[in-house]
mmCIF file of C-alpha atoms and ligand atoms in Angstrom:
data_model
loop_
_atom_site.group_PDB
_atom_site.id
_atom_site.type_symbol
_atom_site.label_atom_id
_atom_site.label_comp_id
_atom_site.label_asym_id
_atom_site.label_seq_id
_atom_site.Cartn_x
_atom_site.Cartn_y
_atom_site.Cartn_z
ATOM 1 C CA MET X 1 4.403 -10.022 -9.568
ATOM 2 C CA LYS X 2 4.577 -7.237 -10.627
ATOM 3 C CA ILE X 3 4.023 -3.810 -8.271
ATOM 4 C CA LYS X 4 2.097 -0.921 -10.134
ATOM 5 C CA VAL X 5 1.948 2.385 -8.005
ATOM 6 C CA VAL X 6 -1.652 3.827 -9.534
ATOM 7 C CA TYR X 7 -2.287 6.662 -7.465
ATOM 8 C CA ASP X 8 0.521 9.175 -5.797
ATOM 9 C CA ASN X 9 1.280 12.798 -4.680
ATOM 10 C CA GLU X 10 3.707 12.815 -7.616
ATOM 11 C CA ALA X 11 3.384 11.623 -11.716
ATOM 12 C CA LYS X 12 4.956 10.480 -14.579
ATOM 13 C CA SER X 13 3.485 12.024 -17.265
ATOM 14 C CA PRO X 14 0.806 11.029 -18.767
ATOM 15 C CA PHE X 15 -1.202 10.473 -15.503
ATOM 16 C CA GLN X 16 -1.965 12.134 -12.697
ATOM 17 C CA SER X 17 -0.720 13.225 -9.075
ATOM 18 C CA ASP X 18 -2.818 14.070 -5.973
ATOM 19 C CA TRP X 19 -2.805 13.602 -2.635
ATOM 20 C CA GLY X 20 -3.505 9.538 -1.258
ATOM 21 C CA PHE X 21 -1.421 6.350 -2.072
ATOM 22 C CA SER X 22 -2.916 3.287 -3.896
ATOM 23 C CA ALA X 23 -0.538 0.604 -5.638
ATOM 24 C CA LEU X 24 -1.744 -2.753 -7.506
ATOM 25 C CA ILE X 25 -0.178 -6.491 -7.062
ATOM 26 C CA GLU X 26 0.144 -8.053 -9.855
ATOM 27 C CA SER X 27 0.602 -12.045 -9.838
ATOM 28 C CA ASP X 28 -1.097 -15.240 -8.323
ATOM 29 C CA GLU X 29 -4.003 -12.113 -7.488
ATOM 30 C CA SER X 30 -4.665 -8.658 -8.845
ATOM 31 C CA ILE X 31 -4.161 -6.783 -4.825
ATOM 32 C CA LEU X 32 -5.000 -3.044 -4.936
ATOM 33 C CA PHE X 33 -3.238 -2.113 -1.986
ATOM 34 C CA ASP X 34 -5.623 0.974 -0.989
ATOM 35 C CA THR X 35 -7.638 2.603 -2.886
ATOM 36 C CA GLY X 36 -6.134 6.936 -3.404
ATOM 37 C CA ASP X 37 -8.276 9.693 -2.456
ATOM 38 C CA ASP X 38 -10.099 10.423 -5.633
ATOM 39 C CA GLY X 39 -12.090 7.877 -7.464
ATOM 40 C CA LYS X 40 -11.574 9.266 -10.741
ATOM 41 C CA ILE X 41 -7.922 9.977 -10.834
ATOM 42 C CA LEU X 42 -7.510 6.343 -10.155
ATOM 43 C CA LEU X 43 -10.034 5.073 -12.524
ATOM 44 C CA ARG X 44 -7.711 7.622 -15.063
ATOM 45 C CA ASN X 45 -5.044 6.056 -14.073
ATOM 46 C CA MET X 46 -5.906 2.655 -14.273
ATOM 47 C CA LYS X 47 -6.672 2.998 -17.919
ATOM 48 C CA LYS X 48 -3.534 4.586 -18.930
ATOM 49 C CA MET X 49 -1.703 2.187 -16.588
ATOM 50 C CA GLY X 50 -3.798 -1.114 -19.218
ATOM 51 C CA ILE X 51 -5.482 -2.098 -15.578
ATOM 52 C CA ASP X 52 -9.489 -3.573 -16.286
ATOM 53 C CA THR X 53 -10.641 -3.171 -12.926
ATOM 54 C CA SER X 54 -12.622 -6.069 -13.467
ATOM 55 C CA SER X 55 -9.729 -8.408 -12.974
ATOM 56 C CA ILE X 56 -9.610 -6.939 -9.425
ATOM 57 C CA ASP X 57 -9.693 -9.907 -7.162
ATOM 58 C CA LYS X 58 -9.074 -8.396 -3.815
ATOM 59 C CA VAL X 59 -8.832 -5.439 -1.794
ATOM 60 C CA VAL X 60 -6.209 -3.733 0.300
ATOM 61 C CA LEU X 61 -7.752 -1.274 2.354
ATOM 62 C CA SER X 62 -4.704 0.000 4.742
ATOM 63 C CA HIS X 63 -6.169 2.788 7.067
ATOM 64 C CA GLU X 64 -9.172 5.239 6.962
ATOM 65 C CA HIS X 65 -8.352 8.450 6.241
ATOM 66 C CA HIS X 66 -10.095 9.832 2.628
ATOM 67 C CA ASP X 67 -6.575 9.517 0.409
ATOM 68 C CA HIS X 68 -7.297 6.105 1.001
ATOM 69 C CA THR X 69 -10.368 4.908 0.963
ATOM 70 C CA GLY X 70 -11.911 7.260 -1.340
ATOM 71 C CA GLY X 71 -12.032 5.374 -4.631
ATOM 72 C CA LEU X 72 -12.437 2.116 -3.629
ATOM 73 C CA TYR X 73 -16.419 2.973 -4.776
ATOM 74 C CA SER X 74 -15.445 3.383 -7.567
ATOM 75 C CA ILE X 75 -13.927 0.383 -8.899
ATOM 76 C CA LEU X 76 -16.061 -1.911 -5.993
ATOM 77 C CA GLU X 77 -17.536 -4.591 -8.073
ATOM 78 C CA LYS X 78 -19.786 -7.355 -5.679
ATOM 79 C CA SER X 79 -17.762 -9.972 -6.040
ATOM 80 C CA MET X 80 -14.532 -8.885 -4.612
ATOM 81 C CA GLU X 81 -12.990 -9.032 -1.152
ATOM 82 C CA VAL X 82 -12.909 -6.068 0.552
ATOM 83 C CA PHE X 83 -9.920 -5.816 3.686
ATOM 84 C CA VAL X 84 -9.527 -3.928 5.870
ATOM 85 C CA PRO X 85 -8.632 -3.502 10.035
ATOM 86 C CA LYS X 86 -11.530 -4.522 12.003
ATOM 87 C CA SER X 87 -11.021 -0.823 13.176
ATOM 88 C CA PHE X 88 -12.760 0.611 10.874
ATOM 89 C CA SER X 89 -15.685 2.557 12.492
ATOM 90 C CA LYS X 90 -18.624 0.508 11.998
ATOM 91 C CA GLY X 91 -20.246 2.923 8.761
ATOM 92 C CA PHE X 92 -17.841 2.510 6.380
ATOM 93 C CA LYS X 93 -17.540 -1.168 7.613
ATOM 94 C CA LYS X 94 -21.582 -1.346 7.260
ATOM 95 C CA LYS X 95 -21.651 0.666 4.184
ATOM 96 C CA VAL X 96 -18.564 -2.276 2.143
ATOM 97 C CA LYS X 97 -20.695 -5.025 3.437
ATOM 98 C CA GLU X 98 -23.846 -3.869 1.246
ATOM 99 C CA ARG X 99 -22.124 -3.465 -1.738
ATOM 100 C CA ALA X 100 -18.868 -6.590 -0.677
ATOM 101 C CA SER X 101 -17.291 -8.985 0.652
ATOM 102 C CA LEU X 102 -15.583 -7.158 3.984
ATOM 103 C CA ILE X 103 -13.120 -9.565 5.832
ATOM 104 C CA GLU X 104 -11.917 -7.955 9.676
ATOM 105 C CA ILE X 105 -7.929 -8.205 10.043
ATOM 106 C CA ILE X 106 -7.194 -8.689 13.903
ATOM 107 C CA ASP X 107 -3.573 -10.564 13.328
ATOM 108 C CA ARG X 108 -1.636 -11.755 10.313
ATOM 109 C CA LYS X 109 -3.772 -13.134 8.115
ATOM 110 C CA LYS X 110 -2.602 -14.122 5.387
ATOM 111 C CA ILE X 111 -4.537 -12.432 2.218
ATOM 112 C CA SER X 112 -3.763 -14.609 -1.151
ATOM 113 C CA GLU X 113 -1.329 -16.935 -1.796
ATOM 114 C CA ARG X 114 1.985 -13.990 -2.208
ATOM 115 C CA VAL X 115 -0.083 -12.066 0.128
ATOM 116 C CA LEU X 116 0.066 -11.434 3.415
ATOM 117 C CA SER X 117 -2.129 -8.920 6.509
ATOM 118 C CA LEU X 118 0.726 -8.002 9.847
ATOM 119 C CA GLY X 119 -2.493 -7.762 11.013
ATOM 120 C CA GLU X 120 -4.148 -4.456 12.900
ATOM 121 C CA MET X 121 -0.693 -1.572 14.089
ATOM 122 C CA GLY X 122 -1.254 1.050 15.906
ATOM 123 C CA MET X 123 -2.479 2.688 19.093
ATOM 124 C CA ASP X 124 -4.638 6.263 17.561
ATOM 125 C CA ILE X 125 -4.632 5.879 14.354
ATOM 126 C CA ILE X 126 -4.898 1.449 13.710
ATOM 127 C CA GLU X 127 -2.268 1.051 9.514
ATOM 128 C CA GLN X 128 -2.041 -2.516 8.256
ATOM 129 C CA SER X 129 0.687 -3.409 6.098
ATOM 130 C CA ILE X 130 1.482 -6.173 3.664
ATOM 131 C CA ILE X 131 3.747 -8.794 2.522
ATOM 132 C CA CYS X 132 4.497 -9.847 -0.444
ATOM 133 C CA LYS X 133 6.047 -12.571 -1.592
ATOM 134 C CA SER X 134 7.952 -11.991 -4.255
ATOM 135 C CA ASP X 135 10.425 -14.735 -6.328
ATOM 136 C CA ARG X 136 12.764 -11.450 -4.824
ATOM 137 C CA GLY X 137 12.321 -12.112 -1.801
ATOM 138 C CA ASN X 138 9.434 -10.207 0.476
ATOM 139 C CA ILE X 139 7.961 -6.521 -0.170
ATOM 140 C CA LEU X 140 7.183 -4.714 2.476
ATOM 141 C CA ILE X 141 4.099 -2.263 1.646
ATOM 142 C CA THR X 142 2.550 0.730 3.364
ATOM 143 C CA GLY X 143 -0.289 3.221 3.184
ATOM 144 C CA CYS X 144 0.789 6.069 5.537
ATOM 145 C CA ALA X 145 3.034 4.462 8.564
ATOM 146 C CA HIS X 146 0.872 5.568 11.270
ATOM 147 C CA PRO X 147 2.751 3.172 13.335
ATOM 148 C CA GLY X 148 6.044 3.655 12.228
ATOM 149 C CA LEU X 149 7.945 2.006 10.315
ATOM 150 C CA THR X 150 10.549 1.037 12.123
ATOM 151 C CA ASP X 151 7.700 -1.003 14.385
ATOM 152 C CA ILE X 152 6.611 -2.135 10.452
ATOM 153 C CA ILE X 153 9.759 -3.474 9.678
ATOM 154 C CA GLN X 154 10.033 -5.165 12.197
ATOM 155 C CA LYS X 155 6.483 -7.182 12.499
ATOM 156 C CA ALA X 156 8.333 -8.220 9.187
ATOM 157 C CA GLU X 157 11.200 -9.336 9.708
ATOM 158 C CA ASP X 158 9.402 -12.585 11.438
ATOM 159 C CA HIS X 159 8.574 -13.734 7.543
ATOM 160 C CA GLY X 160 12.371 -13.256 6.734
ATOM 161 C CA ASP X 161 14.152 -10.511 5.347
ATOM 162 C CA ILE X 162 12.521 -7.846 3.783
ATOM 163 C CA GLU X 163 13.959 -7.430 -0.060
ATOM 164 C CA ALA X 164 11.782 -3.779 -0.634
ATOM 165 C CA VAL X 165 10.394 -0.955 0.797
ATOM 166 C CA ILE X 166 7.325 0.807 -0.908
ATOM 167 C CA GLY X 167 4.653 2.976 -0.133
ATOM 168 C CA GLY X 168 4.094 5.951 2.646
ATOM 169 C CA PHE X 169 7.155 6.191 5.377
ATOM 170 C CA HIS X 170 5.660 9.140 7.349
ATOM 171 C CA GLY X 171 7.709 10.890 9.302
ATOM 172 C CA PHE X 172 10.567 8.380 9.333
ATOM 173 C CA ASP X 173 13.720 9.022 10.199
ATOM 174 C CA ASP X 174 14.912 6.019 11.484
ATOM 175 C CA PHE X 175 17.227 5.284 8.636
ATOM 176 C CA ASP X 176 19.631 2.523 9.312
ATOM 177 C CA VAL X 177 16.303 0.530 9.646
ATOM 178 C CA LEU X 178 17.103 0.155 6.184
ATOM 179 C CA GLU X 179 20.586 0.095 5.772
ATOM 180 C CA ASN X 180 19.596 -3.665 5.107
ATOM 181 C CA ILE X 181 16.761 -3.016 2.455
ATOM 182 C CA SER X 182 17.543 -3.634 -1.074
ATOM 183 C CA LEU X 183 14.965 -1.350 -2.527
ATOM 184 C CA ILE X 184 13.630 1.670 -1.060
ATOM 185 C CA VAL X 185 10.960 3.535 -2.909
ATOM 186 C CA PRO X 186 9.814 6.083 -0.388
ATOM 187 C CA CYS X 187 6.287 6.773 -1.751
ATOM 188 C CA HIS X 188 2.669 9.634 -0.670
ATOM 189 C CA CYS X 189 3.460 11.583 2.434
ATOM 190 C CA THR X 190 7.215 11.080 3.459
ATOM 191 C CA GLU X 191 8.562 13.557 4.652
ATOM 192 C CA TYR X 192 12.002 12.772 4.210
ATOM 193 C CA LYS X 193 12.621 11.956 1.335
ATOM 194 C CA ASP X 194 15.538 13.825 -0.132
ATOM 195 C CA LYS X 195 16.852 12.622 2.892
ATOM 196 C CA ILE X 196 16.551 8.662 1.934
ATOM 197 C CA LYS X 197 17.831 9.518 -0.963
ATOM 198 C CA GLU X 198 20.187 10.867 0.342
ATOM 199 C CA ARG X 199 21.664 7.899 2.539
ATOM 200 C CA TYR X 200 20.637 5.251 0.197
ATOM 201 C CA PRO X 201 20.939 7.188 -2.911
ATOM 202 C CA ASP X 202 21.819 3.787 -5.770
ATOM 203 C CA LYS X 203 18.866 1.525 -3.871
ATOM 204 C CA THR X 204 16.382 4.955 -3.318
ATOM 205 C CA LYS X 205 13.419 4.407 -6.207
ATOM 206 C CA ASP X 206 11.078 7.549 -7.109
ATOM 207 C CA CYS X 207 7.710 6.763 -6.402
ATOM 208 C CA PHE X 208 5.335 8.177 -9.275
ATOM 209 C CA ALA X 209 1.741 7.276 -9.915
ATOM 210 C CA GLY X 210 2.673 5.628 -13.175
ATOM 211 C CA LEU X 211 5.576 3.284 -11.221
ATOM 212 C CA GLU X 212 5.849 -0.130 -12.505
ATOM 213 C CA ILE X 213 8.197 -2.601 -10.055
ATOM 214 C CA LYS X 214 8.602 -6.493 -11.173
ATOM 215 C CA VAL X 215 9.825 -8.493 -8.396
HETATM 216 ZN ZN1 ZN V 301 -1.690 9.056 3.841
HETATM 217 ZN ZN1 ZN V 302 -2.752 8.370 7.082
#
């Protein structure tokens, strides 16, 4: 399984950085988790990574913030399935339904053989996170972690130990929670990247558009 960060606040040349997040999970199926903010940047970064957008089978949107959903229509094709939290606005869901298959998530749900949504979480901003079952173990991927990374990790642990966590951690500062996770990749909106790195220097990896993780 490969996880490719295609959109992030940070980027390594020749990729472009921008506020937002998107990562492609390549395993039994090709699943795009979030789509960044700007479709043009998303497409350019994907092209530079050698990703053909027509190879994407499914799209998972973590939450209805533009920096995660803005690139959707630049890659969307009729054959794709789009998984969104059921609480997404009617207008958003209608627009997706007109152009592709919409699947609304409430509780935990299998997205593919190896990818599982943890279901809707949070109070104000409803968000879904996913677990990817890799050969190395369970990889947790978050969009912004608005419901709180601690709660998300706790829910994810119902499915076994977490090997790696990748994505936006937002204002998460309960660093003890990461103790048993072997690989930490704080991306996008993570406020305390430096502190996480300071605490776990050996197992924290920088996140940037163009990053490829083999698991
Ligand atoms: Zn965000
Ligand atoms: Zn957000």
